[in-house]
Structures are given as structure tokens and as C-alpha cells.
Amino acid sequence: MSIAQNLLNIKASLPESVTLVAVSKTKPVSDLMEVYDAGQRIFGENKIQEMVDKWEQMPKDIEWHMIGHVQTNKVKYMAPFVNLIHGVDSLKLLQEINKQAAKNNRIINCLLQIHIAEEETKFGLDETELNVLLTSSELQDMKNIQILGLMGMATFTDNQNQVKKEFQHLKSVFDKLNPLNTTNYKLNTISMGMSGDYQLAIECGSTMVRIGSSIFGGRK
């Protein structure tokens, strides 16, 4: 089946309330353009340099999402164009995004990454760190970011019960968040679910899924 057909099949299976991010990391621009021509406008990359290269070559109506772990010293390269940064896991990173967004006269959308997996290698905030960040005076002062919600990655396992439990945990953290009286905080997004578990994630309340191999095929 063609890449475009894979995309259309997945789109047809998603509820209208769920946004599809086509995870295009390591894939050539020709593959991305095939998906673009089939109507996809949101692409997710996990390496900033690769995303910059593709942004330069591709149509400018694409929304670029940074879905990988972000080093603060690399934020400046994507600040002119990135639409949403999924993996914000520290106040320091948020401050750097705010600073670089201001330099580019932009507001950059962010999701706060919550650690929900059992693996130690996954990045993210725990609930205490999340609450400290959200109640910090520093956050109130940031005029060039907008926090749209939360992101999480489940444990890489075949145990669907465990994955479901982790997704439900992220949803419960999201549901407990209080709306803050700040202009830079509008909660409407839960980014969870990838090729192997996105249907389960949607059942658990996901509003944004990150799908790569089911569209583009496996990575070498």
C-alpha cells in the first residue's frame, strides 16, 4: 500500500476531535511530500537540524511539531517556525523557548511532558514538578509561550494493561490541572499514542496522536 493510502486509512479511523501528527523523522522529503499531497499538514520531527532542513525545502503552510527531547542550546534554530514543542520537561527549557520566541516576535505553543512510563530513560516531569512549574512566578511572566496541555510516552511493552494504566494516569493528571489566570495557559491538548497504541490512547482521552511507521513504514 502507498504511503498516501496509509495516511488516508488512518485519518478515516480517527475521531474528528483527534489531531494526527505524521512522524516523519529519518524519512526523505519525497515521502513527506507524498503525504502532504494527500492532505497532511502537521509533521513531527525529533531532531532539530533535520526539521530545519525539511522546513527550508517544503511548503510553508506546514505545521512543524518538535516531538523529541530538546536541548536548550538548539531552541534558537527552530524558534522562527516551530508550531508546537511536545517535550517541555523543565522550567529552564521553557524560559529558553520564551526567550527565543521573543527574539522572533512569535508565541510558541508548548506541551509539558509528564513521565508516565516505568522506564527510567524517558524524560518528563512528575506531578510535584509539574505543579511547582505551573505555580511559579516565572511562568506568569512568559509572554511568548503558550502552554496547551500535556504529553506523555507509555512504556515500550506488549502489555496493553500497563500501557492503558499509564495513559489513564496522564489523563487524570490533565483533568486535575486547574485553569490558571494567565494568558499563556490554555489547556486543550493531550498528546499520547503512537503507531502501536494510538487506538488505546484515544480510548483513554488522547486528543493528539503521533504516528510514524504506520504511515511511512518502518525505519531502517
XYZ file of N, CA and C in Angstrom:
660
model
N 0.843 -1.193 0.000
C 0.000 0.000 0.000
C 0.882 1.248 0.000
N 0.421 2.296 -0.670
C 1.231 3.515 -0.753
C 1.200 4.275 0.573
N 2.185 5.149 0.736
C 2.248 5.998 1.930
C 0.979 6.842 2.038
N 0.565 7.406 0.908
C -0.635 8.249 0.904
C -1.863 7.456 1.342
N -1.959 6.206 0.869
C -3.115 5.377 1.232
C -3.080 5.027 2.713
N -1.874 4.744 3.235
C -1.737 4.503 4.688
C -2.290 5.682 5.479
N -1.898 6.885 5.046
C -2.349 8.100 5.732
C -3.874 8.206 5.708
N -4.442 8.019 4.534
C -5.895 8.181 4.390
C -6.655 7.149 5.219
N -6.116 5.929 5.280
C -6.760 4.887 6.092
C -6.761 5.265 7.573
N -5.614 5.770 8.046
C -5.517 6.154 9.460
C -6.433 7.342 9.741
N -6.406 8.333 8.861
C -7.258 9.521 9.063
C -8.728 9.122 9.141
N -9.111 8.163 8.311
C -10.517 7.732 8.295
C -10.907 7.056 9.614
N -9.913 6.499 10.317
C -10.211 5.780 11.559
C -10.178 6.686 12.792
N -9.729 7.931 12.630
C -9.599 8.820 13.790
C -10.881 9.621 14.020
N -11.266 9.790 15.296
C -12.382 10.700 15.584
C -12.007 12.128 15.171
N -13.004 12.944 14.885
C -12.735 14.318 14.451
C -12.002 15.122 15.509
N -12.171 14.736 16.775
C -11.570 15.501 17.879
C -10.074 15.225 18.055
N -9.535 14.284 17.271
C -8.135 13.883 17.442
C -7.284 14.404 16.280
N -6.183 15.077 16.636
C -5.248 15.624 15.652
C -4.163 14.603 15.339
N -3.864 14.438 14.064
C -2.822 13.496 13.636
C -1.521 14.238 13.338
N -0.465 13.842 14.042
C 0.881 14.314 13.732
C 1.589 13.193 12.971
N 1.964 13.457 11.721
C 2.691 12.455 10.935
C 4.168 12.537 11.316
N 4.651 11.484 11.971
C 6.033 11.488 12.465
C 6.969 11.093 11.326
N 7.699 12.109 10.833
C 8.447 11.947 9.589
C 9.959 11.873 9.797
N 10.386 11.681 11.029
C 11.827 11.641 11.316
C 12.508 10.551 10.488
N 13.675 10.868 9.991
C 14.538 9.997 9.150
C 13.991 9.757 7.745
N 12.797 10.237 7.460
C 12.213 9.982 6.136
C 12.589 11.098 5.158
N 12.785 10.746 3.869
C 13.167 11.773 2.892
C 12.010 12.714 2.569
N 12.359 13.905 2.083
C 11.351 14.910 1.730
C 10.346 14.357 0.712
N 10.805 13.491 -0.182
C 9.881 12.927 -1.193
C 8.732 12.158 -0.527
N 9.044 11.425 0.553
C 7.993 10.714 1.296
C 7.042 11.698 1.977
N 7.624 12.740 2.561
C 6.792 13.748 3.231
C 5.866 14.435 2.237
N 6.388 14.700 1.033
C 5.578 15.387 0.025
C 4.417 14.509 -0.459
N 4.648 13.206 -0.463
C 3.561 12.294 -0.847
C 2.407 12.406 0.156
N 2.765 12.497 1.419
C 1.770 12.627 2.486
C 1.144 14.032 2.462
N 1.984 15.024 2.184
C 1.497 16.413 2.055
C 0.464 16.505 0.929
N 0.791 15.889 -0.203
C -0.121 15.931 -1.359
C -1.434 15.207 -1.085
N -1.403 14.289 -0.099
C -2.637 13.586 0.284
C -3.421 14.365 1.342
N -2.916 15.542 1.695
C -3.686 16.426 2.582
C -3.130 16.643 3.980
N -2.025 15.974 4.343
C -1.487 16.122 5.692
C -0.688 17.425 5.817
N -0.916 18.163 6.914
C -0.215 19.444 7.092
C 0.563 19.520 8.407
N 0.471 18.491 9.234
C 1.192 18.520 10.517
C 2.225 17.403 10.524
N 3.490 17.778 10.690
C 4.583 16.806 10.685
C 5.385 16.910 11.976
N 5.822 15.758 12.491
C 6.594 15.721 13.726
C 8.004 15.202 13.479
N 8.980 15.923 14.008
C 10.386 15.519 13.894
C 10.997 15.444 15.291
N 12.059 14.641 15.440
C 12.678 14.558 16.763
C 14.106 15.093 16.803
N 14.610 15.552 15.640
C 15.936 16.183 15.606
C 15.785 17.572 14.976
N 16.274 18.577 15.692
C 16.028 19.956 15.253
C 16.669 20.244 13.905
N 17.911 19.799 13.690
C 18.592 20.095 12.431
C 17.839 19.492 11.242
N 17.369 18.267 11.410
C 16.615 17.613 10.331
C 15.313 18.367 10.045
N 14.659 18.836 11.111
C 13.417 19.591 10.941
C 13.678 20.909 10.209
N 14.768 21.581 10.566
C 15.130 22.846 9.894
C 15.358 22.606 8.399
N 16.103 21.542 8.081
C 16.385 21.224 6.670
C 15.092 21.004 5.883
N 14.160 20.260 6.488
C 12.897 19.964 5.795
C 12.024 21.208 5.698
N 12.018 22.009 6.745
C 11.245 23.254 6.729
C 11.704 24.155 5.568
N 13.015 24.208 5.364
C 13.562 25.056 4.301
C 13.118 24.576 2.913
N 12.958 23.259 2.767
C 12.671 22.692 1.441
C 11.185 22.575 1.124
N 10.348 22.603 2.156
C 8.940 22.226 1.951
C 7.982 23.411 2.006
N 6.715 23.200 1.592
C 5.742 24.301 1.579
C 5.585 24.932 2.966
N 5.258 26.219 2.963
C 5.253 26.964 4.218
C 3.916 26.920 4.956
N 2.960 26.142 4.467
C 1.714 26.010 5.233
C 1.738 24.777 6.147
N 2.917 24.184 6.296
C 3.066 23.016 7.184
C 3.253 23.479 8.622
N 2.607 22.772 9.546
C 2.847 22.966 10.984
C 3.911 21.969 11.406
N 5.025 22.462 11.922
C 6.099 21.578 12.373
C 6.031 21.390 13.889
N 5.995 20.123 14.293
C 5.979 19.794 15.717
C 7.308 19.150 16.096
N 7.905 19.632 17.172
C 9.122 19.014 17.703
C 8.705 18.000 18.761
N 8.910 16.722 18.471
C 8.396 15.686 19.376
C 9.496 15.010 20.184
N 10.761 15.317 19.875
C 11.855 14.671 20.595
C 12.296 15.478 21.801
N 13.284 14.958 22.508
C 13.853 15.678 23.641
C 14.605 16.899 23.113
N 14.421 18.035 23.759
C 15.002 19.290 23.272
C 16.133 19.757 24.190
N 17.286 20.034 23.577
C 18.383 20.659 24.324
C 18.223 22.167 24.212
N 18.431 22.864 25.325
C 18.178 24.309 25.334
C 19.010 25.052 24.292
N 20.242 24.595 24.048
C 21.108 25.330 23.109
C 20.675 25.190 21.650
N 19.699 24.308 21.377
C 19.235 24.121 19.998
C 17.913 24.855 19.697
N 17.296 25.401 20.741
C 15.966 26.004 20.559
C 15.995 27.112 19.509
N 17.081 27.892 19.482
C 17.147 29.056 18.587
C 16.995 28.688 17.110
N 17.400 27.461 16.754
C 17.344 27.069 15.340
C 15.919 26.845 14.847
N 15.023 26.422 15.754
C 13.645 26.144 15.312
C 12.675 27.256 15.705
N 13.138 28.195 16.537
C 12.249 29.246 17.044
C 11.554 30.074 15.957
N 12.181 30.281 14.776
C 11.486 31.076 13.751
C 10.227 30.425 13.192
N 10.090 29.101 13.324
C 8.975 28.460 12.606
C 8.225 27.365 13.350
N 8.800 26.778 14.405
C 8.156 25.613 15.031
C 6.769 25.999 15.557
N 5.806 25.089 15.386
C 4.439 25.394 15.795
C 4.126 24.883 17.197
N 4.611 23.685 17.512
C 4.333 23.101 18.828
C 5.525 22.269 19.272
N 5.967 22.492 20.512
C 7.046 21.692 21.097
C 6.420 20.755 22.123
N 6.481 19.451 21.857
C 5.777 18.464 22.690
C 6.486 18.179 24.006
N 7.817 18.179 23.983
C 8.526 17.583 25.119
C 9.156 18.569 26.076
N 8.405 19.560 26.564
C 8.985 20.528 27.502
C 8.983 19.916 28.903
N 10.192 19.707 29.446
C 10.276 18.970 30.717
C 11.030 19.727 31.812
N 11.194 21.048 31.635
C 11.830 21.835 32.702
C 11.496 23.314 32.527
N 11.563 24.027 33.632
C 11.347 25.471 33.597
C 12.437 26.146 32.777
N 13.664 25.631 32.909
C 14.802 26.200 32.175
C 14.552 26.154 30.663
N 14.056 25.020 30.185
C 13.765 24.877 28.754
C 12.644 25.835 28.339
N 11.620 25.945 29.171
C 10.505 26.846 28.882
C 10.991 28.293 28.789
N 11.892 28.662 29.671
C 12.440 30.031 29.656
C 13.227 30.296 28.368
N 13.969 29.297 27.925
C 14.745 29.459 26.684
C 13.811 29.567 25.469
N 12.759 28.757 25.447
C 11.778 28.837 24.352
C 11.138 30.223 24.337
N 10.779 30.721 25.516
C 10.173 32.047 25.629
C 11.124 33.127 25.100
N 12.397 33.014 25.472
C 13.410 33.990 25.056
C 13.584 33.993 23.532
N 13.711 32.802 22.957
C 13.930 32.704 21.502
C 12.665 33.088 20.721
N 11.507 32.773 21.288
C 10.248 33.179 20.644
C 10.149 34.701 20.600
N 10.545 35.345 21.693
C 10.506 36.809 21.760
C 11.427 37.424 20.703
N 12.601 36.836 20.533
C 13.549 37.331 19.526
C 12.951 37.261 18.125
N 12.085 36.280 17.908
C 11.456 36.096 16.601
C 10.059 36.710 16.528
N 9.715 37.437 17.607
C 8.414 38.106 17.656
C 7.258 37.123 17.462
N 7.365 35.990 18.135
C 6.361 34.930 17.985
C 5.905 34.451 19.360
N 4.794 33.732 19.345
C 4.385 32.958 20.516
C 4.483 31.492 20.111
N 5.222 30.708 20.887
C 5.414 29.288 20.561
C 4.573 28.429 21.507
N 3.797 27.533 20.917
C 2.964 26.615 21.692
C 3.798 25.486 22.265
N 3.475 25.083 23.498
C 4.244 24.039 24.196
C 3.310 23.066 24.892
N 3.769 21.818 24.986
C 3.140 20.824 25.852
C 4.151 20.454 26.931
N 3.686 20.254 28.138
C 4.566 19.827 29.221
C 4.610 18.302 29.234
N 5.814 17.756 29.218
C 5.964 16.298 29.157
C 5.935 15.708 30.561
N 5.035 14.769 30.751
C 4.882 14.091 32.039
C 5.481 12.696 31.940
N 6.227 12.320 32.956
C 6.839 10.985 32.978
C 5.779 9.977 33.416
N 5.333 9.132 32.492
C 4.309 8.141 32.845
C 4.809 6.706 32.705
N 5.939 6.509 32.025
C 6.421 5.152 31.757
C 7.227 4.614 32.935
N 7.374 3.299 32.978
C 8.178 2.684 34.032
C 9.663 2.766 33.719
N 9.991 2.953 32.422
C 11.407 3.031 32.065
C 12.012 4.320 32.599
N 13.225 4.221 33.100
C 13.900 5.389 33.653
C 14.391 6.334 32.565
N 14.543 5.824 31.334
C 15.173 6.623 30.280
C 14.253 7.699 29.723
N 12.941 7.555 29.922
C 12.024 8.527 29.351
C 12.080 9.837 30.141
N 12.072 10.941 29.415
C 12.117 12.247 30.057
C 10.725 12.643 30.558
N 10.683 13.648 31.402
C 9.380 14.177 31.811
C 9.341 14.615 33.258
N 8.321 15.404 33.562
C 8.094 15.906 34.911
C 7.231 14.923 35.680
N 7.415 14.869 37.011
C 6.419 14.152 37.810
C 5.369 15.180 38.257
N 4.342 14.714 38.968
C 3.233 15.625 39.298
C 3.672 16.783 40.182
N 4.580 16.505 41.113
C 5.067 17.565 42.003
C 5.794 18.634 41.210
N 6.704 18.189 40.326
C 7.461 19.143 39.496
C 6.523 19.941 38.593
N 5.503 19.267 38.090
C 4.521 19.937 37.235
C 3.833 21.064 37.999
N 3.400 20.763 39.214
C 2.686 21.767 39.999
C 3.587 22.929 40.388
N 4.845 22.632 40.698
C 5.807 23.692 41.017
C 5.975 24.617 39.812
N 6.125 24.012 38.637
C 6.310 24.811 37.424
C 5.080 25.686 37.147
N 3.907 25.088 37.266
C 2.683 25.817 36.905
C 2.344 26.932 37.888
N 2.840 26.831 39.107
C 2.540 27.870 40.095
C 3.703 28.851 40.258
N 4.726 28.711 39.428
C 5.900 29.575 39.571
C 5.625 30.973 39.030
N 6.214 31.958 39.682
C 6.050 33.346 39.216
C 6.713 33.525 37.850
N 7.778 32.736 37.596
C 8.471 32.832 36.304
C 7.515 32.535 35.144
N 6.648 31.540 35.334
C 5.712 31.173 34.266
C 4.775 32.337 33.928
N 4.301 33.016 34.985
C 3.375 34.138 34.774
C 3.989 35.198 33.860
N 5.308 35.342 33.933
C 5.982 36.428 33.210
C 6.281 36.104 31.745
N 6.087 34.860 31.363
C 6.460 34.479 29.991
C 5.355 34.866 29.007
N 5.675 35.826 28.146
C 4.666 36.363 27.227
C 4.728 35.702 25.849
N 5.757 34.915 25.599
C 5.962 34.403 24.238
C 5.827 32.882 24.129
N 5.245 32.281 25.162
C 4.894 30.854 25.065
C 3.420 30.702 25.405
N 2.879 29.585 24.954
C 1.508 29.227 25.313
C 1.502 27.739 25.644
N 1.115 27.413 26.872
C 1.031 26.001 27.262
C -0.354 25.487 26.903
N -0.374 24.456 26.026
C -1.648 23.943 25.515
C -2.094 22.650 26.197
N -1.198 22.021 26.962
C -1.594 20.769 27.592
C -0.399 19.912 27.937
N -0.614 18.601 27.901
C 0.393 17.648 28.356
C 0.734 16.632 27.270
N 1.915 16.063 27.396
C 2.347 14.980 26.512
C 2.963 13.879 27.362
N 2.799 12.635 26.932
C 3.431 11.523 27.641
C 3.709 10.364 26.706
N 4.712 9.580 27.078
C 5.057 8.377 26.305
C 4.948 7.158 27.214
N 4.167 6.195 26.776
C 3.978 4.975 27.562
C 5.213 4.080 27.469
N 5.298 3.145 28.394
C 6.370 2.147 28.369
C 6.300 1.359 27.066
N 7.467 1.039 26.512
C 7.534 0.243 25.285
C 7.368 -1.221 25.669
N 6.131 -1.699 25.620
C 5.830 -3.063 26.076
C 4.612 -3.600 25.335
N 4.503 -4.918 25.277
C 3.312 -5.536 24.684
C 2.166 -5.629 25.690
N 2.449 -5.279 26.948
C 1.436 -5.374 27.996
C 0.444 -4.205 27.875
N -0.667 -4.472 27.210
C -1.651 -3.409 26.946
C -2.264 -2.856 28.231
N -2.378 -3.699 29.246
C -2.943 -3.221 30.516
C -2.050 -2.164 31.149
N -0.750 -2.396 31.065
C 0.189 -1.422 31.616
C 0.129 -0.105 30.843
N 0.120 -0.220 29.506
C 0.055 0.975 28.663
C -1.230 1.757 28.964
N -2.327 1.036 29.090
C -3.617 1.675 29.384
C -3.562 2.414 30.720
N -2.955 1.769 31.703
C -2.833 2.377 33.034
C -2.036 3.689 32.965
N -0.970 3.674 32.150
C -0.126 4.870 32.018
C -0.863 5.994 31.287
N -1.617 5.638 30.249
C -2.415 6.639 29.540
C -3.492 7.228 30.466
N -4.135 6.361 31.239
C -5.181 6.832 32.153
C -4.587 7.758 33.214
N -3.353 7.465 33.613
C -2.678 8.321 34.588
C -2.465 9.723 34.011
N -2.004 9.789 32.760
C -1.782 11.092 32.129
C -3.098 11.862 32.021
N -4.148 11.167 31.635
C -5.465 11.819 31.529
C -5.913 12.340 32.889
N -5.658 11.594 33.953
C -6.085 12.038 35.280
C -5.272 13.248 35.753
N -3.986 13.282 35.399
C -3.161 14.457 35.725
C -3.715 15.684 34.989
N -4.043 15.498 33.724
C -4.616 16.582 32.911
C -5.927 17.087 33.514
N -6.784 16.139 33.914
C -8.104 16.511 34.448
C -8.006 17.266 35.770
N -6.924 17.023 36.513
C -6.753 17.677 37.823
C -6.162 19.084 37.709
N -5.635 19.420 36.526
C -4.994 20.734 36.379
C -6.022 21.847 36.499
N -5.675 22.849 37.278
C -6.569 23.998 37.406
C -6.292 24.990 36.296
N -7.351 25.595 35.762
C -7.106 26.669 34.803
C -6.436 27.828 35.551
N -5.328 28.307 35.041
C -4.639 29.414 35.689
C -5.123 30.732 35.105
N -5.021 31.788 35.906
C -5.409 33.104 35.403
C -4.256 33.764 34.665
N -3.713 33.064 33.693
C -2.655 33.676 32.893
C -3.000 33.501 31.423
N -2.569 34.458 30.636
C -2.930 34.429 29.214
C -2.161 33.353 28.456
N -1.081 32.830 29.061
C -0.234 31.897 28.302
C -0.549 30.429 28.602
N -1.755 30.162 29.052
C -2.079 28.820 29.546
C -3.501 28.467 29.114
N -3.612 27.611 28.069
C -4.938 27.214 27.592
C -4.944 25.703 27.383
N -5.527 24.991 28.311
C -5.429 23.532 28.276
C -6.459 22.914 27.341
N -5.977 22.336 26.237
C -6.916 21.656 25.338
C -6.296 20.434 24.661
N -5.062 20.090 25.007
C -4.365 19.037 24.260
C -3.746 17.992 25.179
N -4.007 16.722 24.869
C -3.276 15.605 25.485
C -2.643 14.824 24.338
N -1.317 14.923 24.234
C -0.599 14.229 23.166
C -0.092 12.893 23.700
N -0.776 11.813 23.323
C -0.316 10.469 23.704
C -0.826 9.472 22.683
N 0.005 8.457 22.454
C -0.359 7.427 21.489
C 0.484 7.507 20.234
N 1.049 6.352 19.844
C 1.874 6.256 18.643
C 1.345 5.098 17.790
N 2.102 4.702 16.775
C 1.588 3.705 15.831
C 1.020 2.465 16.513
N 1.727 1.953 17.525
C 1.317 0.683 18.118
C 0.176 0.780 19.116
N -0.107 1.995 19.620
C -1.079 2.075 20.718
C -2.028 3.279 20.617
N -2.120 3.878 19.432
C -2.903 5.123 19.360
C -4.401 4.906 19.575
N -4.915 3.724 19.175
C -6.351 3.492 19.395
C -6.666 3.426 20.893
N -5.774 2.760 21.627
C -5.915 2.676 23.082
C -5.797 4.065 23.708
N -4.848 4.865 23.202
C -4.655 6.226 23.717
C -5.914 7.068 23.523
N -6.546 6.918 22.356
C -7.763 7.683 22.070
C -8.887 7.262 23.017
N -8.990 5.960 23.267
C -9.985 5.468 24.243
C -9.760 6.104 25.615
N -8.486 6.372 25.932
C -8.135 6.925 27.245
C -8.165 8.451 27.278
N -8.536 9.076 26.161
C -8.723 10.522 26.178
C -7.725 11.353 25.401
N -6.874 10.713 24.606
C -5.910 11.472 23.812
C -6.610 12.380 22.802
N -6.039 13.582 22.588
C -6.571 14.474 21.565
C -5.572 14.672 20.420
N -4.365 14.064 20.565
C -3.339 14.209 19.534
C -2.483 12.949 19.511
N -2.368 12.321 18.335
C -1.575 11.097 18.223
C -0.401 11.326 17.283
N 0.719 10.656 17.589
C 1.958 10.834 16.831
C 2.249 9.523 16.100
N 1.976 9.496 14.808
C 2.049 8.227 14.071
C 3.085 8.312 12.964
N 4.050 7.398 12.995
C 5.116 7.388 12.009
C 5.133 6.149 11.156
N 5.526 5.010 11.762
C 5.761 3.800 10.959
C 4.480 3.285 10.291
N 3.309 3.499 10.879
C 2.072 3.044 10.249
C 1.729 3.847 8.986
N 2.342 5.020 8.866
C 2.166 5.822 7.645
C 3.327 5.586 6.685
N 4.556 5.779 7.183
C 5.735 5.812 6.313
C 6.432 4.449 6.176
N 6.001 3.452 6.980
C 6.714 2.189 7.018
C 7.816 2.249 8.062
N 8.426 1.095 8.338
C 9.436 1.035 9.384
C 10.670 1.844 9.058
N 11.455 2.141 10.109
C 12.724 2.877 9.895
C 13.851 1.890 9.794
N 14.835 2.219 8.966
C 15.967 1.325 8.790
C 16.865 1.412 10.017
